[in-house]
Amino acid sequence: DMLIMDLLLKHLIHGVPISQKIVNRLGMDQNMDHFCVFVMDGAMLPVSEVEALESRIQKQFAARLFVTDWQAENKCILILFMTGPDGDSVENALTGWLQENNRAEHCLTRGCVVNNIDGIRSSFLDCLEKMNARTQLKRTIKDEIQSLDAKDNQQKMLEKQILKYLEIHFRDEDLSQVKVADEFRISTYSLSRLFKNQIGIGFREYVNSMRLEYAKTLLLTSSYSIREVAEKSGYTSESYFGRIFKATYGVSPSVFKDQ
């Protein structure tokens, strides 16, 4: 799913073509031959709300909805695959859902409906034109540079906040990618990309590395049993802890403790 979203966003923002192979991987009904993009102002919706919204649109319109954040612009992008050209009905349903869930602060803009998947970028650009026309915002080059600097600083601050959060909560048994994404009002997609692009490893690998380093300290400095060390390090399964510890360090926790 992350790879698919990567390709869709690259198409929207950078114009990278979508191949038939990717279309096939999307697993779409062949009757889904119309496409539309929505842009929504405001921070990302919680993952549970996104899943509820996607399910509702699928049931009501036999359509497929992809939702992710456009973090650089503090907006959400909604990509709709549908069986007919009636974008108005879907827009009304989305607006109604936002109102029902007290999300009236999110302003929704719909692009034109297209009948070719390679046309979804034109729908996206149509959204941007409508948003610019509505705000009638005129920026100088200096304004644009200041805006880019501010976004870059915001991204760095977000990264620091997430890493600080993990320093505090990495031992929590219920820690998950979804929980962290919701905590910082971003999508799981953006969280994954942040770790891959800025830190160089995935979210799970990063959390496991922190837990294993903590477990090593406990094994060397405490009298806790292997089960207790696993629990205190954030693992709910002693056997899983043993497997991942041995895969990382080459020896089991018990052997490491006795060395």
mmCIF file of C-alpha atoms in Angstrom, residues 5 25 43 47-48 50 61 65 74 118 127 173 182 192 198 200 211 221 234 240 242 256:
data_model
loop_
_atom_site.group_PDB
_atom_site.id
_atom_site.type_symbol
_atom_site.label_atom_id
_atom_site.label_comp_id
_atom_site.label_asym_id
_atom_site.label_seq_id
_atom_site.Cartn_x
_atom_site.Cartn_y
_atom_site.Cartn_z
ATOM 1 C CA MET A 5 0.621 5.590 -2.478
ATOM 2 C CA ARG A 25 -1.622 -3.887 -8.651
ATOM 3 C CA ALA A 43 -3.945 18.239 9.523
ATOM 4 C CA VAL A 47 -6.118 6.559 11.021
ATOM 5 C CA SER A 48 -9.346 5.129 12.436
ATOM 6 C CA VAL A 50 -9.608 7.585 7.543
ATOM 7 C CA PHE A 61 -20.724 4.489 -4.095
ATOM 8 C CA LEU A 65 -10.819 6.072 -1.875
ATOM 9 C CA ASN A 74 -0.506 20.749 5.804
ATOM 10 C CA ASP A 118 -3.221 9.373 -16.133
ATOM 11 C CA CYS A 127 -7.867 21.575 -7.121
ATOM 12 C CA GLU A 173 3.596 -2.695 24.840
ATOM 13 C CA ASP A 182 -2.323 9.671 15.358
ATOM 14 C CA SER A 192 7.124 5.554 7.380
ATOM 15 C CA GLN A 198 15.557 10.939 7.450
ATOM 16 C CA GLY A 200 17.553 5.433 7.215
ATOM 17 C CA ARG A 211 14.224 -2.025 22.952
ATOM 18 C CA THR A 221 23.041 -5.131 35.176
ATOM 19 C CA GLY A 234 8.258 -3.689 25.545
ATOM 20 C CA TYR A 240 9.726 -13.411 19.909
ATOM 21 C CA GLY A 242 14.525 -14.347 22.089
ATOM 22 C CA PHE A 256 24.393 -13.151 26.559
#
